[in-house]
XYZ file of C-alpha atoms in Angstrom:
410
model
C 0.000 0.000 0.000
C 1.132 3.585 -0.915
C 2.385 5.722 1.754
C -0.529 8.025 2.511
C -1.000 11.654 3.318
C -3.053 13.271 6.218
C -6.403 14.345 5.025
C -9.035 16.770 5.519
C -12.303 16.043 7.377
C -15.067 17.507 5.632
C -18.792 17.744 6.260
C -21.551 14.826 4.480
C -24.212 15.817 2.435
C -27.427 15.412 3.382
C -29.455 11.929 1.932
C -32.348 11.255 0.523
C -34.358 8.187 -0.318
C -34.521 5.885 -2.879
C -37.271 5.611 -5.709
C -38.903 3.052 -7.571
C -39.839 -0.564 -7.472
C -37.782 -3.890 -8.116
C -37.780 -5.141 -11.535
C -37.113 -8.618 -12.400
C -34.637 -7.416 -15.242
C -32.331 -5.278 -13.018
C -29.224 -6.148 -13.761
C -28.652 -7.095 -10.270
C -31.487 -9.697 -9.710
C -29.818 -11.318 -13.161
C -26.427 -11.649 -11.625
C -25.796 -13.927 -8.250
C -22.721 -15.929 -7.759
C -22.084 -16.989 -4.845
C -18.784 -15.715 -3.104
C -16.439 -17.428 -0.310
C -18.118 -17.528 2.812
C -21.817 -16.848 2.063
C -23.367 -20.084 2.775
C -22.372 -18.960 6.594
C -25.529 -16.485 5.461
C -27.805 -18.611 2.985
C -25.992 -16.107 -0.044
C -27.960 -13.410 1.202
C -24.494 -11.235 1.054
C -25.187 -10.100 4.310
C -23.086 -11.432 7.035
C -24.776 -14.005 9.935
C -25.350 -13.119 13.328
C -22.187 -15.678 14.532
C -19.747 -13.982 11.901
C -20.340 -10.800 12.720
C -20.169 -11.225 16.665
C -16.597 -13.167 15.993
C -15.536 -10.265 13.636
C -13.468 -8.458 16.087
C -11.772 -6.545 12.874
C -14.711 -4.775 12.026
C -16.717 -4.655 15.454
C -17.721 -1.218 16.186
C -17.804 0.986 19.278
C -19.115 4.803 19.173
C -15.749 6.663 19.693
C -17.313 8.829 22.851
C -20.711 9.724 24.410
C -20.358 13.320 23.620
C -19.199 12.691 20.298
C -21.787 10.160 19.845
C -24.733 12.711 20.541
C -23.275 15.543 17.749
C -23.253 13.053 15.378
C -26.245 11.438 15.821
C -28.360 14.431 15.762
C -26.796 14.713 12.152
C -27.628 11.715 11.184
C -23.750 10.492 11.583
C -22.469 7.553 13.566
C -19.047 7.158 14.001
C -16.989 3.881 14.789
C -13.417 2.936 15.729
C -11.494 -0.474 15.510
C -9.443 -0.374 18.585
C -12.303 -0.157 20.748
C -13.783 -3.763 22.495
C -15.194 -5.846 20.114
C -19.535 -4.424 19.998
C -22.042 -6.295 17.731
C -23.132 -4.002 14.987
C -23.336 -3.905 11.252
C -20.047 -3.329 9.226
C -18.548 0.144 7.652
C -21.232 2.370 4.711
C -24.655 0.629 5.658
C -23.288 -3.041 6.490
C -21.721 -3.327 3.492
C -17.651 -3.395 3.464
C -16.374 -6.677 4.636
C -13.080 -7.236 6.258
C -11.336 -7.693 3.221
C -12.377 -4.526 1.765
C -11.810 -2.330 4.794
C -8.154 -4.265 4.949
C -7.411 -3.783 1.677
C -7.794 0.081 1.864
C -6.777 0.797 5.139
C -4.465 -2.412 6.726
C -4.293 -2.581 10.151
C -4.779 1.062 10.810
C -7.524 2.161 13.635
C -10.271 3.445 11.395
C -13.688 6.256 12.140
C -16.568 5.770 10.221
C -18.804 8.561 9.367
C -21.894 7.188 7.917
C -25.506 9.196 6.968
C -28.567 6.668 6.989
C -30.238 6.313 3.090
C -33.082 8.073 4.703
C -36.011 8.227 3.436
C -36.609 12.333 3.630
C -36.431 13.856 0.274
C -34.320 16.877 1.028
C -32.149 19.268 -1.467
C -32.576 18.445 -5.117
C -33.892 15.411 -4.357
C -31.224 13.400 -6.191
C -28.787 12.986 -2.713
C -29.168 9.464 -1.285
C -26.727 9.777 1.272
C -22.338 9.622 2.022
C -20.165 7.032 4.431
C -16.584 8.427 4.651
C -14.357 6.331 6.331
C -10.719 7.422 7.794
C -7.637 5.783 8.919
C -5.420 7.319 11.439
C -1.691 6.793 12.606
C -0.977 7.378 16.228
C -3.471 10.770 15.991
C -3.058 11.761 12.345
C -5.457 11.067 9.582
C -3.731 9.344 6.955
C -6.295 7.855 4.333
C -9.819 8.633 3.683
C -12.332 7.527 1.472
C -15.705 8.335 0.689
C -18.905 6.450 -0.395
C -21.889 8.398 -1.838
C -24.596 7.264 -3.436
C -26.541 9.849 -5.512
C -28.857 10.409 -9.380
C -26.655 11.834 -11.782
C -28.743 14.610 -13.070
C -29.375 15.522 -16.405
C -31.899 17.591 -16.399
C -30.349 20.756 -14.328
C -26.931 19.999 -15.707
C -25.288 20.054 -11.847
C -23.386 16.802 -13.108
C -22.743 17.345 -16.558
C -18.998 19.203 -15.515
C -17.920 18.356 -12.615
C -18.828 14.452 -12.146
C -17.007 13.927 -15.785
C -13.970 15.395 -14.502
C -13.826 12.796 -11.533
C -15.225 9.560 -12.484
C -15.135 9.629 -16.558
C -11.426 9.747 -17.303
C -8.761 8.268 -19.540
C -7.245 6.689 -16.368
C -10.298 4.993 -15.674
C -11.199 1.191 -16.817
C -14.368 -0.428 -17.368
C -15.504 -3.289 -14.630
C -16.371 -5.683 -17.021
C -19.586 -7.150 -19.102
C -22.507 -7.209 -16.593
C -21.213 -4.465 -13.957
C -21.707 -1.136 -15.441
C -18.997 0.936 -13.762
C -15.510 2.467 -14.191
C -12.644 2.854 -11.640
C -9.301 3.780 -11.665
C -6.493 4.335 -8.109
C -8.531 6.747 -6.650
C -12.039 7.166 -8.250
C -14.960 4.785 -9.067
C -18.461 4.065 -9.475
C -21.010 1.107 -10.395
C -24.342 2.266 -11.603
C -27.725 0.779 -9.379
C -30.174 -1.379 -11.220
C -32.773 1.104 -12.391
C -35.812 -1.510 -11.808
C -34.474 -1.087 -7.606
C -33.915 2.320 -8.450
C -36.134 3.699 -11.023
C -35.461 6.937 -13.363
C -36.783 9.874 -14.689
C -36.603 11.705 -18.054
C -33.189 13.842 -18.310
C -31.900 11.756 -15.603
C -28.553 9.290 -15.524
C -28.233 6.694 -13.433
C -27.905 6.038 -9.575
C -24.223 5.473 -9.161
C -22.224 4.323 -6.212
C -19.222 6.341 -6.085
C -16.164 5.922 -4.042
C -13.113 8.291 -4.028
C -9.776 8.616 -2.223
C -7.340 11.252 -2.624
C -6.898 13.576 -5.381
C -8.601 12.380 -8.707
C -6.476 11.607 -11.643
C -3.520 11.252 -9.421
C -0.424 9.218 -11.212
C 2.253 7.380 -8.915
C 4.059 4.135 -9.502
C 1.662 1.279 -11.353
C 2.364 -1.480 -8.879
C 1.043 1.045 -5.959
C -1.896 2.196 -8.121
C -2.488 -1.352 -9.729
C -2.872 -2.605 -5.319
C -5.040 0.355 -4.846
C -7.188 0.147 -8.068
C -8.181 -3.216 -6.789
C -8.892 -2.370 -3.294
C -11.192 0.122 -4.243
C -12.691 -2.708 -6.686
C -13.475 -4.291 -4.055
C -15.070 -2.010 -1.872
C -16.962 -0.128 -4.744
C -18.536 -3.913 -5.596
C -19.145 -4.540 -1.717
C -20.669 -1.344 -1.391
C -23.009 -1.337 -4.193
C -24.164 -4.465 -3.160
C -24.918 -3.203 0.316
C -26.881 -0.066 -0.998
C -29.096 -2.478 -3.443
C -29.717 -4.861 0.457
C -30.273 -1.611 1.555
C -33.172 -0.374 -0.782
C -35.257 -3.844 -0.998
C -33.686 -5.208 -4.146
C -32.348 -8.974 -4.946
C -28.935 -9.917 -6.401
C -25.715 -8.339 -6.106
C -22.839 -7.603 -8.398
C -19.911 -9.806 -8.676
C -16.457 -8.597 -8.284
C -14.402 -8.342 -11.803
C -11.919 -11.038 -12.081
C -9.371 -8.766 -13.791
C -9.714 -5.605 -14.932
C -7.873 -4.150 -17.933
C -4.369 -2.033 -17.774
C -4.845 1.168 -17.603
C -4.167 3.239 -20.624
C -0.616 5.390 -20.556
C 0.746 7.973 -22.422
C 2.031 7.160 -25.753
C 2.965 9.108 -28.875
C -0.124 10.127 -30.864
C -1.099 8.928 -34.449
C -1.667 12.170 -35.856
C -3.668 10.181 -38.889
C -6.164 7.955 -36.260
C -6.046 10.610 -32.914
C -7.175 8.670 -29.953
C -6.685 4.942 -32.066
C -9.941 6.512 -33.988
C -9.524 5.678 -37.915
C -10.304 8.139 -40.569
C -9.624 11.127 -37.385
C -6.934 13.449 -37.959
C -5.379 16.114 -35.875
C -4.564 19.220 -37.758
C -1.025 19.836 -39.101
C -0.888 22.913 -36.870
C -1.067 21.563 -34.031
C 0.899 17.759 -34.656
C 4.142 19.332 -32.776
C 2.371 20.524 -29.740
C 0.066 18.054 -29.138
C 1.947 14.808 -29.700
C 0.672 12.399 -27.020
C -2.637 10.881 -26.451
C -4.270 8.298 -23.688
C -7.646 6.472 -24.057
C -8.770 5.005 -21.438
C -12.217 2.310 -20.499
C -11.508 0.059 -23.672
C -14.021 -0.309 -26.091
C -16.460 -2.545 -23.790
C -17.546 -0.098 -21.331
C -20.148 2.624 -20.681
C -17.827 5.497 -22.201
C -14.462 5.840 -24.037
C -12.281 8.572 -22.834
C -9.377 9.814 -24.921
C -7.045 12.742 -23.157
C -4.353 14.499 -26.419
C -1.349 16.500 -24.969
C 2.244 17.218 -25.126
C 5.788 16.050 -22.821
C 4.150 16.848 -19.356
C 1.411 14.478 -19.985
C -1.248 17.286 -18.694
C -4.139 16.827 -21.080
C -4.827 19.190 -23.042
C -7.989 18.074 -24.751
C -10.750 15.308 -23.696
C -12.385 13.575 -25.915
C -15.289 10.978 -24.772
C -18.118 8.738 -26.703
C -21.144 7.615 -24.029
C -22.661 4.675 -24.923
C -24.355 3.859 -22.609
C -27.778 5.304 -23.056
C -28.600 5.646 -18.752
C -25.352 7.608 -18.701
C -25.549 9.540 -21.645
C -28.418 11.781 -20.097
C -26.034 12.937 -17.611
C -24.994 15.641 -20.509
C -29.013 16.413 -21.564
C -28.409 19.918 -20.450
C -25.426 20.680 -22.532
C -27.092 19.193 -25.430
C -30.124 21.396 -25.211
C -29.804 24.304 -23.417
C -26.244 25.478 -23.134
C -24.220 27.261 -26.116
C -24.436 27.889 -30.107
C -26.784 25.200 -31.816
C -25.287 21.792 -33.863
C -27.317 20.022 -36.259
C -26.257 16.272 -37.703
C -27.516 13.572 -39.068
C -29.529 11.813 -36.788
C -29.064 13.954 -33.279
C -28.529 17.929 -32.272
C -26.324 19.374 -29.714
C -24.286 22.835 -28.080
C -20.861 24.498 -28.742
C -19.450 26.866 -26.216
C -16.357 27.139 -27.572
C -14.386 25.395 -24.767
C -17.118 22.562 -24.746
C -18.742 20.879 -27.564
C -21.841 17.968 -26.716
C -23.152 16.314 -29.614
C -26.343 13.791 -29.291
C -26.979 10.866 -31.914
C -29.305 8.903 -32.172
C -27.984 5.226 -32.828
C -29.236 1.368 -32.980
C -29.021 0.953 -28.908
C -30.390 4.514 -27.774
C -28.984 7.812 -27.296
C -24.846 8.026 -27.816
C -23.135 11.375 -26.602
C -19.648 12.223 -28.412
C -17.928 15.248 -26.086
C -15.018 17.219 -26.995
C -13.372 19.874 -24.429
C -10.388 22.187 -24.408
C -8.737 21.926 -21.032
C -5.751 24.579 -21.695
C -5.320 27.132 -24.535
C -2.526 26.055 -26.682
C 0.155 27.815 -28.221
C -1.986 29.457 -30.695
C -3.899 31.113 -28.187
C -7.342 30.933 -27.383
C -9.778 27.729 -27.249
C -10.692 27.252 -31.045
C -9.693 23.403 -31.303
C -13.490 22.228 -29.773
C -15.310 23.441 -33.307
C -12.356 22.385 -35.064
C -12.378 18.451 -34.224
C -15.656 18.044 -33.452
C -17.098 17.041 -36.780
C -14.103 14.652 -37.889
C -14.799 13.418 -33.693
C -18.614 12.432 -34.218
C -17.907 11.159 -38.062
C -15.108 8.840 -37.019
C -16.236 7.760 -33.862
C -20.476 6.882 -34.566
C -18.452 4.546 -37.749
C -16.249 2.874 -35.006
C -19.199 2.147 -33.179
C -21.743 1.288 -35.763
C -23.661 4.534 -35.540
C -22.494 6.201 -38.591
C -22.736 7.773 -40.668
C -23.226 11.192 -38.684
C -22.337 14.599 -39.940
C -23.370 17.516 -38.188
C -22.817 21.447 -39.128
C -21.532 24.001 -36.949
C -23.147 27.228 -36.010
C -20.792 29.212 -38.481
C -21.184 26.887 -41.515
């Protein structure tokens, strides 16, 4: 494990509840292996009563009466593992097992921080509610990760920015056929079955998300290879938890392998991103002369970052596929920037930001392209540029060609 930093404590967000019935098609109800250990529970995933007294690792005690009080008036409990051994569920709404909370944080005396998934609809309404567990050395926070569990929203566009930044980048792989999720060292998420969850027009998914540290963070492979896979873990254990947790059957099995994560390399100028039939301009060949894709071509979204020798992206280029996810950019399609018209779908330009919506064989596909930095030419004029050889190339790798869309200045 990597040697960590101390970390700030900061406040949870308030939760929410869940909506929707079970449906007999949710992708977790479909998928139920049975793991190590669960016939000690009749493969309910939940641990039995004898396990979890004789699991001294993760038996909890609150940390102090007075403590106790604060944070149970804000709907906070807090736990610590070198406390006597107390019968009570295990870390993020009895969901982490021993191997997951060993995996991230060793042997280290651990707080747990945990909101109930209440069932108060407060906020926007899309909030179900955060766990954020720490790990301490002597008195020093060292590690911390956080679980939250939340609707991507489409509709109001309070995801479309931010939340692509984090958890849809080229450092990021896909967790496999069957688990519809990404993670990388330090970010991840695994979308809910929308029959336990349901969803609403301009709305993504509900995704389990679990960070640590500062996103897109690169270090040595072997320490973010060990900590790619303990947050794997977790993320799966988790998710599983949160679908106990709202009434719904099945779980989600943990990926066997995962792929390698994509690394800089020098860029095709004739097939940018590995795309056939896209070229970068001449112009800019010198400058930007390395590229990374990351998620492979079997995930939810393909994420392609284009830069130069310090490996800080300077362009982003991502195709959605999935069709749950690709309403998390409904806003920017619509109702932010100068108008795009194609073939089959319509989308926004902001210069900086580009968003172009297709319509294709297995539902709505979003193709995004963003400046990140200005380059040496000055100015952020490279979005409109690539954009149409983007979509073209990209909807015929895919199958959803062909697409050709005009820009507001044609």
């Amino acid at each position: 494990m990597s040697e960590d930093q101390p970390v700030p404590v900061e406040d949870a967000e308030s939760p929410a509840s869940p909506e929707g019935p079970e449906s007999p098609e949710s992708p977790a109800r479909l998928e139920s292996p049975a793991r190590a250990g669960d016939a000690l529970d009749g493969g309910s995933g939940r641990p039995s009563f004898v396990r979890r007294l004789l699991r001294s690792r993760t038996a909890r005690a609150v940390t102090a009466a007075g403590l106790a009080g604060v944070l149970l008036g804000a709907g906070a409990v807090a736990w610590r593992t070198d406390t006597l051994p107390l019968l009570g569920p295990a870390p993020c709404w009895d969901s982490l097992g021993d191997a997951s909370v060993s995996g991230l944080f060793g042997d280290r005396r651990i707080e747990v921080d945990e909101q109930s998934l209440g069932n108060a609809r407060q906020g926007d309404g899309l909030s179900y509610g955060q766990c954020r567990i720490t790990s301490f050395k002597d008195d020093r926070a060292m590690r911390q990760v956080t679980v939250n569990v939340h609707q991507l929203d489409g509709l109001r566009g309070t995801d479309s920015a931010r939340w692509p930044q984090e958890f849809l980048a080229a450092g990021m792989v896909s967790l496999g056929e069957g688990v519809p999720g990404m993670v990388s060292a330090s970010r991840g998420w695994l979308a809910l079955p929308q029959g336990c969850t349901g969803r609403g027009d301009f709305s993504g998914p509900t995704v389990v998300e679990i960070s640590m540290g500062r996103a897109g963070l690169d270090f040595s492979s072997d320490l973010a290879t060990e900590d790619r896979d303990a947050l794997t873990d977790a993320l799966v254990d988790a998710a599983n938890g949160v679908i106990r947790s709202f009434g719904c059957s099945g779980r989600y099995p943990s990926p066997r392998s995962l792929p390698s994560v994509g690394t800089w390399q020098d860029a095709d100028a004739a097939a940018l991103c590995g795309t056939k039939g896209f070229a970068l301009p001449s112009a800019y060949r010198k400058e930007l002369s390395r590229t990374r894709t990351g998620a492979g071509d079997d995930g939810p979204a393909r994420i392609c970052e284009v830069g130069g020798d310090y490996r800080e992206p300077v362009l982003r280029l991502t195709t959605v596929v999935d069709p749950a996810l690709a309403e998390v950019f409904s806003w920017d399609a619509l109702r932010s920037g100068a108008s795009l018209k194609g073939t089959t779908g319509y989308g926004k330009t902001t210069g900086g930001r580009a968003v172009y919506r297709a319509r294709c064989q297995t539902g709505p596909v979003v193709f995004v392209v963003e400046q990140l930095r200005q380059t040496a030419k000055g100015g952020f004029t490279l979005t409109d540029e690539l954009l149409p050889g983007y979509v073209a190339a990209e909807a015929e790798r895919i199958g959803c060609g062909p697409q050709k869309l005009t820009l507001p200045s044609a």
